Coordinates of C-alpha atoms in Angstrom, one line a residue:
X6 CA 143.9 176.2 113.9
X7 CA 143.5 175.2 117.5
X8 CA 139.9 174.6 118.6
X9 CA 138.3 173.6 121.8
X10 CA 134.8 172.9 123.2
X11 CA 134.3 173.3 126.9
X12 CA 131.6 172.8 129.5
X13 CA 131.1 174.1 133.1
X14 CA 129.0 172.4 135.8
X15 CA 129.1 173.1 139.5
X16 CA 127.0 171.3 142.1
X17 CA 125.3 174.4 143.5
X18 CA 122.2 175.4 145.4
X19 CA 120.1 177.8 143.3
X20 CA 118.4 180.5 145.2
X21 CA 116.0 183.3 144.1
X22 CA 115.0 185.9 146.7
X23 CA 111.7 187.7 147.2
X24 CA 109.3 184.8 146.7
X25 CA 106.4 183.6 148.7
X26 CA 106.6 180.3 150.5
X27 CA 104.6 178.5 147.8
X28 CA 106.5 180.3 145.0
X29 CA 109.7 179.2 146.7
X30 CA 108.4 175.6 146.7
X31 CA 107.7 175.7 143.0
X32 CA 111.2 177.0 142.2
X33 CA 112.8 174.5 144.6
X34 CA 110.9 171.6 143.2
X35 CA 111.8 172.5 139.7
X36 CA 115.5 173.0 140.5
X37 CA 115.6 169.8 142.5
X38 CA 114.1 167.7 139.7
X39 CA 116.4 169.4 137.1
X40 CA 119.4 168.7 139.3
X41 CA 118.4 165.1 139.8
X42 CA 117.9 164.6 136.0
X43 CA 121.4 166.0 135.3
X44 CA 122.8 163.7 137.9
X45 CA 121.0 160.7 136.3
X46 CA 122.4 161.4 132.9
X47 CA 125.7 163.0 134.0
X48 CA 128.2 160.6 132.5
X49 CA 126.3 160.3 129.2
X50 CA 126.1 164.1 128.9
X51 CA 129.9 164.5 129.4
X52 CA 130.7 161.6 127.0
X53 CA 128.4 162.9 124.3
X54 CA 130.4 166.2 124.3
X55 CA 133.7 164.5 124.5
X56 CA 132.9 162.1 121.6
X57 CA 131.7 165.0 119.4
X58 CA 134.9 167.0 120.0
X59 CA 137.0 164.0 119.1
X60 CA 135.1 163.4 115.9
X61 CA 135.7 167.0 114.6
X62 CA 139.3 167.1 115.8
X63 CA 138.8 169.6 118.7
X64 CA 140.0 169.5 122.3
X65 CA 137.4 169.1 125.1
X66 CA 137.6 170.3 128.6
X67 CA 135.0 169.8 131.4
X68 CA 135.3 172.1 134.3
X69 CA 133.4 170.4 137.2
X70 CA 133.2 172.1 140.6
X71 CA 136.1 174.4 139.8
X72 CA 134.3 177.7 140.3
X73 CA 135.6 178.2 143.8
X74 CA 139.1 178.7 142.4
X75 CA 137.9 181.9 140.6
X76 CA 137.5 185.3 142.1
X77 CA 133.9 185.7 141.1
X78 CA 131.7 186.7 143.9
X79 CA 128.0 187.6 143.5
X80 CA 124.8 187.3 145.4
X81 CA 124.4 183.6 144.8
X82 CA 126.1 180.6 143.2
X83 CA 123.7 180.3 140.4
X84 CA 124.7 183.7 139.2
X85 CA 128.4 183.0 139.8
X86 CA 128.5 179.8 137.8
X87 CA 127.0 181.6 134.8
X88 CA 129.5 184.4 135.1
X89 CA 132.3 181.9 135.5
X90 CA 131.8 180.5 132.0
X91 CA 132.5 183.9 130.5
X92 CA 135.7 184.0 132.6
X93 CA 136.8 180.6 131.1
X94 CA 135.7 181.7 127.6
X95 CA 138.3 184.5 127.8
X96 CA 140.9 182.3 129.5
X97 CA 140.7 179.7 126.7
X98 CA 140.8 182.3 124.0
X99 CA 144.3 183.1 125.2
X100 CA 145.3 179.5 124.3
X101 CA 143.0 178.5 121.4
X102 CA 142.1 180.2 118.1
X103 CA 138.4 179.2 118.2
X104 CA 136.4 178.3 121.3
X105 CA 133.0 176.9 121.8
X106 CA 131.1 176.8 125.0
X107 CA 128.1 174.6 125.7
X108 CA 126.0 174.2 128.8
X109 CA 125.9 170.8 130.6
X110 CA 122.3 170.4 129.3
X111 CA 123.4 170.6 125.7
X112 CA 123.6 167.4 123.5
X113 CA 125.3 167.1 120.1
X114 CA 123.1 165.4 117.6
X115 CA 125.4 165.6 114.5
X116 CA 128.8 164.7 113.1
X117 CA 129.0 167.9 111.2
X118 CA 132.0 170.1 112.3
X119 CA 130.5 173.2 114.0
X120 CA 133.7 175.2 113.4
X121 CA 133.7 174.5 109.6
X122 CA 130.0 175.4 109.3
X123 CA 130.4 178.9 110.7
X124 CA 132.4 181.8 109.5
X125 CA 133.8 182.9 112.8
X126 CA 135.6 185.8 111.2
X127 CA 132.2 187.6 111.3
X128 CA 132.0 187.6 115.1
X129 CA 130.7 185.8 118.1
X130 CA 128.0 183.2 117.2
X131 CA 125.1 183.1 119.7
X132 CA 121.4 182.5 119.7
X133 CA 118.8 185.2 120.7
X134 CA 115.8 184.6 122.9
X135 CA 113.6 187.2 121.3
X136 CA 110.7 184.8 120.6
X137 CA 110.5 184.3 124.4
X138 CA 110.0 188.0 125.2
X139 CA 106.3 188.1 125.8
X140 CA 105.9 191.9 125.9
X141 CA 108.2 194.9 125.4
X142 CA 105.9 197.5 127.3
X143 CA 107.3 197.5 130.8
X144 CA 104.2 199.2 132.3
X145 CA 102.1 196.2 131.3
X146 CA 104.3 193.4 132.7
X147 CA 103.9 191.8 136.1
X148 CA 106.7 189.8 137.7
X149 CA 104.3 187.1 138.8
X150 CA 103.6 186.5 135.1
X151 CA 107.1 186.5 133.7
X152 CA 109.2 185.0 136.5
X153 CA 112.8 185.9 137.7
X154 CA 114.6 183.8 135.0
X155 CA 112.4 184.9 132.2
X156 CA 114.0 186.4 129.0
X157 CA 111.4 189.2 129.3
X158 CA 112.8 190.4 132.6
X159 CA 116.4 190.0 131.2
X160 CA 115.3 192.1 128.2
X161 CA 114.2 195.0 130.4
X162 CA 117.5 194.8 132.4
X163 CA 119.5 194.9 129.2
X164 CA 117.3 197.7 127.8
X165 CA 117.9 199.9 130.8
X166 CA 121.7 199.1 130.9
X167 CA 121.6 200.4 127.2
X168 CA 119.7 203.6 128.2
X169 CA 116.5 202.5 126.6
X170 CA 117.9 201.0 123.4
X171 CA 116.1 198.0 122.0
X172 CA 118.2 194.8 122.0
X173 CA 118.5 191.1 121.7
X174 CA 118.6 188.9 124.8
X175 CA 121.1 186.2 124.1
X176 CA 121.0 182.7 125.3
X177 CA 124.5 181.9 126.4
X178 CA 123.9 178.2 126.7
X179 CA 125.9 177.8 123.4
X180 CA 128.5 180.3 122.3
X181 CA 131.4 180.1 119.9
X182 CA 133.9 182.6 118.4
X183 CA 137.5 183.4 117.5
X184 CA 139.9 184.5 120.1
X185 CA 140.2 188.0 118.8
X186 CA 136.5 188.7 119.3
X187 CA 136.2 186.8 122.5
X188 CA 139.0 188.9 124.0
X189 CA 137.3 192.1 122.9
X190 CA 134.4 191.3 125.3
X191 CA 136.4 191.9 128.4
X192 CA 133.6 190.4 130.4
X193 CA 135.1 190.6 133.8
X194 CA 136.5 194.1 133.4
X195 CA 133.0 195.4 132.4
X196 CA 131.1 193.3 134.9
X197 CA 131.6 195.7 137.9
X198 CA 130.3 198.6 135.9
X199 CA 127.2 196.7 134.8
X200 CA 126.6 195.5 138.4
X201 CA 126.8 199.0 139.7
X202 CA 124.2 200.2 137.2
X203 CA 121.9 197.3 138.0
X204 CA 122.2 198.1 141.7
X205 CA 121.1 201.7 140.9
X206 CA 118.3 200.5 138.7
X207 CA 117.0 198.2 141.5
X208 CA 116.4 201.2 143.7
X209 CA 114.0 202.8 141.3
X210 CA 110.4 202.9 142.4
X211 CA 109.0 200.7 139.6
X212 CA 107.3 197.3 139.7
X213 CA 110.0 195.2 138.1
X214 CA 113.2 197.0 139.2
X215 CA 113.5 195.6 142.7
X216 CA 113.8 192.2 141.0
X217 CA 116.7 193.1 138.7
X218 CA 119.8 191.1 139.2
X219 CA 123.2 190.7 137.5
X220 CA 122.5 187.7 135.3
X221 CA 125.1 186.7 132.7
X222 CA 122.7 186.9 129.7
X223 CA 121.7 190.5 130.3
X224 CA 125.2 191.6 130.9
X225 CA 126.6 189.7 127.9
X226 CA 123.9 191.2 125.7
X227 CA 124.7 194.7 127.0
X228 CA 128.4 194.3 126.4
X229 CA 127.9 193.1 122.8
X230 CA 125.7 196.1 122.0
X231 CA 127.4 198.8 124.1
X232 CA 130.9 198.1 122.9
X233 CA 130.1 197.1 119.3
X234 CA 131.4 193.6 119.6
X235 CA 130.7 191.8 116.2
X236 CA 128.2 188.9 116.5
X237 CA 126.1 186.6 114.4
X238 CA 122.8 185.0 115.4
X239 CA 123.0 181.2 115.2
X240 CA 120.6 179.3 113.1
X241 CA 118.0 177.3 115.2
X242 CA 119.6 174.0 114.1
X243 CA 122.8 174.9 115.9
X244 CA 120.9 175.9 119.1
X245 CA 117.7 174.0 119.2
X246 CA 115.8 174.5 122.5
X247 CA 113.4 172.1 124.0
X248 CA 111.5 173.7 126.9
X249 CA 108.2 172.9 128.6
X250 CA 106.2 173.7 125.3
X251 CA 104.7 170.9 123.3
X252 CA 106.8 169.9 120.3
X253 CA 106.9 166.7 118.3
X254 CA 110.0 164.7 117.3
X255 CA 113.7 165.5 117.8
X256 CA 115.6 167.9 115.6
X257 CA 118.7 170.0 115.7
X258 CA 122.5 169.6 115.5
X259 CA 123.1 171.1 119.0
X260 CA 120.2 170.5 121.3
X261 CA 119.7 172.5 124.4
X262 CA 117.5 170.7 126.8
X263 CA 116.5 173.6 129.2
X264 CA 113.7 171.3 130.5
X265 CA 116.4 168.7 131.3
X266 CA 114.3 166.0 129.6
X267 CA 117.3 164.1 128.2
X268 CA 115.1 161.0 127.7
X269 CA 113.9 162.6 124.4
X270 CA 117.5 162.0 123.1
X271 CA 118.6 158.9 125.0
X272 CA 115.3 157.1 124.9
X273 CA 115.6 154.3 127.5
X274 CA 112.5 154.8 129.8
X275 CA 109.5 152.6 129.7
X276 CA 106.2 154.6 129.6
X277 CA 102.5 153.8 130.2
X278 CA 99.4 155.8 129.8
X279 CA 96.1 154.5 131.4
X280 CA 92.5 155.6 131.7
X281 CA 89.7 154.3 133.8
X282 CA 85.9 154.2 133.2
X283 CA 83.5 152.7 135.6
X284 CA 79.9 153.0 134.3
X285 CA 78.2 153.8 137.6
X286 CA 74.6 152.7 137.8
X287 CA 72.1 155.5 138.1
X288 CA 71.0 154.5 141.6
X289 CA 74.6 154.9 142.7
X290 CA 75.4 158.3 141.1
X291 CA 76.3 161.0 143.6
X292 CA 74.4 164.3 143.4
X293 CA 76.7 167.3 142.9
X294 CA 75.2 170.7 142.0
X295 CA 74.0 171.0 138.5
X296 CA 73.9 174.0 136.2
X297 CA 71.1 176.5 136.4
X298 CA 70.0 175.9 132.8
X299 CA 70.2 172.1 132.8
X300 CA 67.9 169.7 134.8
X301 CA 70.6 167.0 134.5
X302 CA 73.2 166.6 137.3
X303 CA 76.9 166.7 136.5
X304 CA 77.0 162.9 137.1
X305 CA 74.1 162.3 134.7
X306 CA 75.7 164.5 132.0
X307 CA 79.0 162.6 132.4
X308 CA 77.2 159.2 132.0
X309 CA 75.5 160.3 128.8
X310 CA 78.6 161.8 127.3
X311 CA 80.8 158.8 128.0
X312 CA 78.2 156.3 126.8
X313 CA 78.2 158.2 123.4
X314 CA 81.8 159.0 122.9
X315 CA 83.7 156.3 125.0
X316 CA 85.1 154.4 122.0
X317 CA 86.3 157.5 120.2
X318 CA 88.0 158.8 123.3
X319 CA 89.8 155.5 123.9
X320 CA 90.9 155.5 120.2
X321 CA 92.3 159.0 120.7
X322 CA 94.2 157.9 123.8
X323 CA 95.5 154.8 122.1
X324 CA 96.7 156.7 119.0
X325 CA 98.6 159.2 121.2
X326 CA 100.2 156.4 123.3
X327 CA 101.5 154.7 120.2
X328 CA 102.9 157.9 118.8
X329 CA 104.9 158.7 122.0
X330 CA 106.1 155.1 122.6
X331 CA 103.9 154.3 125.6
X332 CA 101.8 151.3 126.5
X333 CA 98.1 152.2 126.7
X334 CA 95.8 150.4 129.1
X335 CA 92.1 151.2 129.6
X336 CA 90.6 149.9 132.9
X337 CA 87.0 149.0 133.5
X338 CA 84.9 147.2 136.1
X339 CA 86.8 144.0 136.8
X340 CA 87.7 141.7 139.7
X341 CA 90.4 144.0 140.9
X342 CA 88.0 147.0 141.1
X343 CA 85.3 144.8 142.7
X344 CA 87.8 143.8 145.5
X345 CA 89.0 147.4 145.9
X346 CA 85.5 148.8 146.4
X347 CA 84.8 146.3 149.1
X348 CA 87.3 148.1 151.3
X349 CA 85.3 151.4 151.2
X350 CA 81.7 150.5 151.9
X351 CA 81.0 154.0 153.4
X352 CA 82.1 155.9 150.3
X353 CA 80.2 156.9 147.3
X354 CA 80.9 155.0 144.0
X355 CA 82.3 158.3 142.6
X356 CA 84.9 158.6 145.5
X357 CA 85.8 154.9 145.2
X358 CA 86.4 155.2 141.5
X359 CA 88.7 158.2 142.0
X360 CA 90.6 156.5 144.8
X361 CA 91.0 153.5 142.5
X362 CA 92.7 155.6 139.8
X363 CA 95.4 156.6 142.3
X364 CA 95.7 153.0 143.4
X365 CA 96.3 152.0 139.8
X366 CA 98.9 154.8 139.5
X367 CA 100.7 153.4 142.5
X368 CA 100.6 149.8 141.0
X369 CA 101.7 150.8 137.5
X370 CA 104.6 152.9 138.6
X371 CA 106.1 149.7 140.0
X372 CA 106.0 148.3 136.4
X373 CA 106.9 151.2 134.3
X374 CA 109.5 154.0 134.6
X375 CA 107.0 156.8 133.9
X376 CA 103.2 156.6 134.2
X377 CA 100.5 159.0 133.0
X378 CA 96.9 158.8 134.1
X379 CA 94.2 160.6 132.0
X380 CA 90.5 160.8 132.8
X381 CA 88.4 159.4 130.1
X382 CA 87.2 163.0 129.3
X383 CA 90.8 163.9 128.3
X384 CA 91.5 164.5 124.5
X385 CA 94.9 164.7 122.8
X386 CA 95.0 167.3 120.1
X387 CA 98.5 166.3 118.7
X388 CA 101.3 163.9 119.1
X389 CA 103.7 166.0 121.1
X390 CA 105.1 163.8 124.0
X391 CA 104.5 165.1 127.4
X392 CA 107.0 162.6 128.7
X393 CA 109.7 164.5 126.8
X394 CA 108.8 167.7 128.6
X395 CA 107.9 167.4 132.3
X396 CA 110.1 166.1 135.1
X397 CA 108.0 163.1 136.1
X398 CA 110.9 161.1 137.1
X399 CA 111.4 163.2 140.2
X400 CA 108.1 165.0 140.8
X401 CA 104.4 164.5 140.6
X402 CA 103.3 166.5 137.6
X403 CA 99.8 167.7 137.9
X404 CA 97.7 170.8 137.4
X405 CA 96.9 172.6 140.7
X406 CA 95.4 175.8 142.0
X407 CA 96.6 177.8 145.0
X408 CA 94.5 179.8 147.4
X409 CA 95.5 182.9 145.6
X410 CA 94.4 181.4 142.3
X411 CA 91.0 180.6 143.9
X412 CA 90.7 184.1 145.6
X413 CA 90.4 182.4 149.0
X414 CA 90.6 184.6 152.0
X415 CA 90.0 183.7 155.7
X416 CA 87.6 186.7 156.2
X417 CA 84.0 187.0 157.4
X418 CA 83.0 188.4 154.0
X419 CA 84.4 185.4 152.2
X420 CA 82.8 182.8 154.6
X421 CA 79.4 184.5 154.6
X422 CA 79.3 184.0 150.8
X423 CA 80.6 180.5 150.9
X424 CA 78.3 178.1 149.2
X425 CA 80.2 175.2 147.6
X426 CA 79.6 171.5 147.1
X427 CA 82.2 168.8 147.7
X428 CA 83.5 168.9 144.2
X429 CA 84.3 172.5 144.2
X430 CA 88.1 173.4 144.5
X431 CA 87.5 175.8 147.3
X432 CA 85.8 173.1 149.3
X433 CA 88.7 170.8 148.7
X434 CA 91.2 173.5 149.8
X435 CA 89.5 173.9 153.1
X436 CA 89.1 170.2 153.6
X437 CA 92.9 169.7 153.1
X438 CA 93.5 172.8 155.2
X439 CA 91.6 171.2 158.1
X440 CA 93.4 167.9 157.8
X441 CA 96.8 169.6 157.9
X442 CA 95.9 171.9 160.9
X443 CA 94.8 168.7 162.7
X444 CA 98.5 167.5 162.5
X445 CA 100.0 170.9 163.2
X446 CA 101.3 171.1 159.6
X447 CA 101.5 174.2 157.3
X448 CA 97.8 174.5 156.2
X449 CA 98.1 176.4 152.9
X450 CA 97.9 173.8 150.2
X451 CA 97.5 173.0 146.5
X452 CA 94.2 172.0 145.1
X453 CA 95.0 169.3 142.5
X454 CA 93.1 168.4 139.4
X455 CA 94.0 164.7 139.0
X456 CA 92.4 164.4 135.7
X457 CA 95.9 164.3 134.3
X458 CA 98.8 163.2 136.4
X459 CA 102.3 161.9 135.5
X460 CA 104.8 160.5 137.9
X461 CA 107.2 157.7 138.8
X462 CA 107.6 154.9 141.4
X463 CA 110.0 157.1 143.5
X464 CA 107.5 159.8 143.9
X465 CA 104.5 157.5 144.6
X466 CA 106.6 155.7 147.3
X467 CA 107.3 159.1 148.9
X468 CA 103.6 160.0 148.6
X469 CA 102.7 156.9 150.6
X470 CA 99.0 157.3 149.6
X471 CA 97.5 154.1 150.8
X472 CA 99.5 152.9 153.9
X473 CA 97.0 154.6 156.3
X474 CA 94.1 155.3 154.0
X475 CA 91.5 154.0 156.5
X476 CA 92.8 156.3 159.2
X477 CA 92.8 159.2 156.8
X478 CA 89.2 158.6 155.8
X479 CA 88.1 158.3 159.4
X480 CA 89.9 161.6 160.2
X481 CA 88.1 163.2 157.3
X482 CA 84.8 161.9 158.7
X483 CA 85.5 163.3 162.1
X484 CA 86.5 166.7 160.7
X485 CA 83.3 166.9 158.7
X486 CA 81.1 166.0 161.7
X487 CA 83.0 168.1 164.3
X488 CA 80.4 170.5 165.7
X489 CA 83.1 172.4 167.6
X490 CA 85.2 172.9 164.6
X491 CA 86.9 176.3 164.0
X492 CA 85.5 176.1 160.4
X493 CA 82.1 177.6 159.7
X494 CA 79.3 175.1 159.3
X495 CA 78.9 175.9 155.6
X496 CA 82.6 175.1 155.0
X497 CA 82.6 172.0 157.0
X498 CA 79.4 170.9 155.2
X499 CA 81.3 171.0 151.9
X500 CA 84.0 168.6 153.1
X501 CA 84.1 165.2 151.3
X502 CA 86.3 162.1 150.8
X503 CA 87.8 162.8 147.4
X504 CA 91.2 161.7 146.1
X505 CA 92.4 165.2 145.4
X506 CA 92.0 166.4 149.0
X507 CA 94.0 163.4 150.1
X508 CA 96.6 164.1 147.5
X509 CA 97.1 167.6 148.8
X510 CA 97.3 166.4 152.3
X511 CA 99.8 163.7 151.5
X512 CA 102.0 166.0 149.3
X513 CA 102.3 168.5 152.2
X514 CA 102.7 166.0 154.9
X515 CA 105.3 163.9 153.1
X516 CA 107.1 166.9 151.4
X517 CA 106.6 165.4 147.9
X518 CA 108.0 167.5 145.0
X519 CA 105.2 168.6 142.6
X520 CA 105.4 170.3 139.2
X521 CA 102.6 172.4 137.8
X522 CA 101.4 171.3 134.5
X523 CA 101.2 174.3 132.1
X524 CA 97.9 175.1 130.4
X525 CA 99.1 173.5 127.2
X526 CA 99.4 170.2 128.9
X527 CA 96.1 170.5 130.8
X528 CA 93.6 172.9 129.2
X529 CA 90.3 172.8 131.1
X530 CA 87.1 173.2 129.1
X531 CA 84.1 174.2 131.2
X532 CA 80.4 173.9 130.5
X533 CA 78.9 176.9 128.8
X534 CA 75.2 176.2 128.3
X535 CA 72.7 173.5 127.6
X536 CA 72.5 174.8 124.0
X537 CA 76.3 174.7 123.6
X538 CA 76.0 170.9 124.0
X539 CA 73.9 170.5 120.9
X540 CA 75.8 170.3 117.6
X541 CA 75.1 173.0 115.0
X542 CA 73.5 175.5 117.3
X543 CA 74.8 179.1 117.5
X544 CA 76.0 178.4 121.1
X545 CA 77.9 175.3 120.0
X546 CA 79.6 177.0 117.1
X547 CA 80.5 179.9 119.4
X548 CA 82.0 177.5 122.0
X549 CA 83.9 175.7 119.2
X550 CA 85.3 179.0 117.9
X551 CA 86.4 180.1 121.4
X552 CA 88.0 176.7 122.1
X553 CA 90.0 176.6 118.9
X554 CA 91.1 180.2 119.3
X555 CA 92.4 179.6 122.8
X556 CA 94.0 176.3 122.0
X557 CA 95.9 177.9 119.0
X558 CA 96.9 180.9 121.1
X559 CA 98.3 178.7 123.9
X560 CA 99.6 175.8 121.7
X561 CA 97.3 173.5 123.7
X562 CA 98.2 169.8 123.3
X563 CA 95.8 168.2 125.8
X564 CA 92.2 169.2 126.6
X565 CA 90.4 168.1 129.7
X566 CA 86.6 168.2 128.8
X567 CA 85.2 168.9 132.2
X568 CA 82.2 170.1 130.3
X569 CA 81.8 166.6 128.7
X570 CA 81.1 168.5 125.4
X571 CA 83.0 166.0 123.3
X572 CA 81.0 166.9 120.2
X573 CA 83.4 169.9 119.9
X574 CA 86.1 167.5 118.7
X575 CA 84.2 164.6 117.3
X576 CA 81.2 166.1 115.7
X577 CA 82.4 169.5 114.5

């Protein structure tokens, strides 16, 4: 019985049409980081597959940058390379009795013979993505929610190819089968027909249809169902997927790292998690707006909360760091901070502290491969490693809002209602907007929440945060005080000197790749009421119920208690 395992990888530029500038930036940053991660681990990924094939007595072939020799032509190379693997699947079935395909981002984590473990006489073995289909009612799905590469979009494409029949959406990152079944697929012969149908579907006046495209997984799923090709769904252990979702440990015989975080398997990066707490004296507290039902300012509430729960929060951080193999450091007022604050005599203590945390990030990324900063008001719910999930090697991973998220519009109606203080995200958006306009740069920007941030030395060097910090702060002062500014006085009055505004300005100016942290890695908990801060009250219990419900619904791993209501996790 002749058997072969093969992999295809082409150095391509992935493109998705129909996106806004900021959406395109997100996709570009994600693809760039993923490509760089594959390049970093390239030799080890190939060697892993080659060694496994040798162990089980199978041949191994690696097709690298060979797609141009094929006759496949589609709208972009990303689509072509995924169609190409089906072309090779059939070609190799002419020569071998049993064929297995694995994507480049698949790692073998076993010595068990995959061909012996599966009865390939029953058909093509492949894993479905049904658990990733978020909704099967097309009328209630919005593209902005599901994305162009989503299994949900692929489900609807396949369903319409099948004239409305319900279906599986297969993940073709791992496929294996006998030659007799592989040759029944006739992928290339049936591709044109499927493409023609998809082109017709794209012209229908429905929300999703203009975004339909001839992706390999929709077409493969369609062919299996339409032409009654026998198939068997692989067990998860033979196609274990790691995505951007929180998950502890490392399991599976064939591991598909769709997040490209191969460090979970190869484990060679040094990691650090740090936090910072400066107990600001009451006379130096700033005065942001408080809540209507609470006489305490936000700064006073934070001071009280930290004084009560500081040790428990640090214990929580320490325990998490130990579990994920990271060094944990908690910084407090020391000589380094004292020297740092002397540089910024005109800033509030609050602004100095928040600049200092970025300074520490810059410093620590020179000592560790990956560094994560967490505000002291951050709480870890479990031990799922964020380092194994986000591309911090090649991007700044941080939660952010866009102007669309914040419902910002440059209209008279919007500006007439504008009443924000310097800590408000909308104020930070316009502050960074003004800084970028001043330098004739694209002004639309991200509003970062740097309560959780993960990155590397490479990204911090590109960010270049502190090389001209004095000039940046002076420019911010001039923009705030400019009586002839094009920005309304109420907007200009909200300008400040915070680290997040500078972060946004620097990211745009220096074209630094950023990755949005999903809600499960940065869940924001906001203040509800004065009574909700008191353990045992109805409001407290209601807040606790809502928090637990949302965290369970979204598989939240990390909570950022902007509310400072730490009793919800320590006193409940």
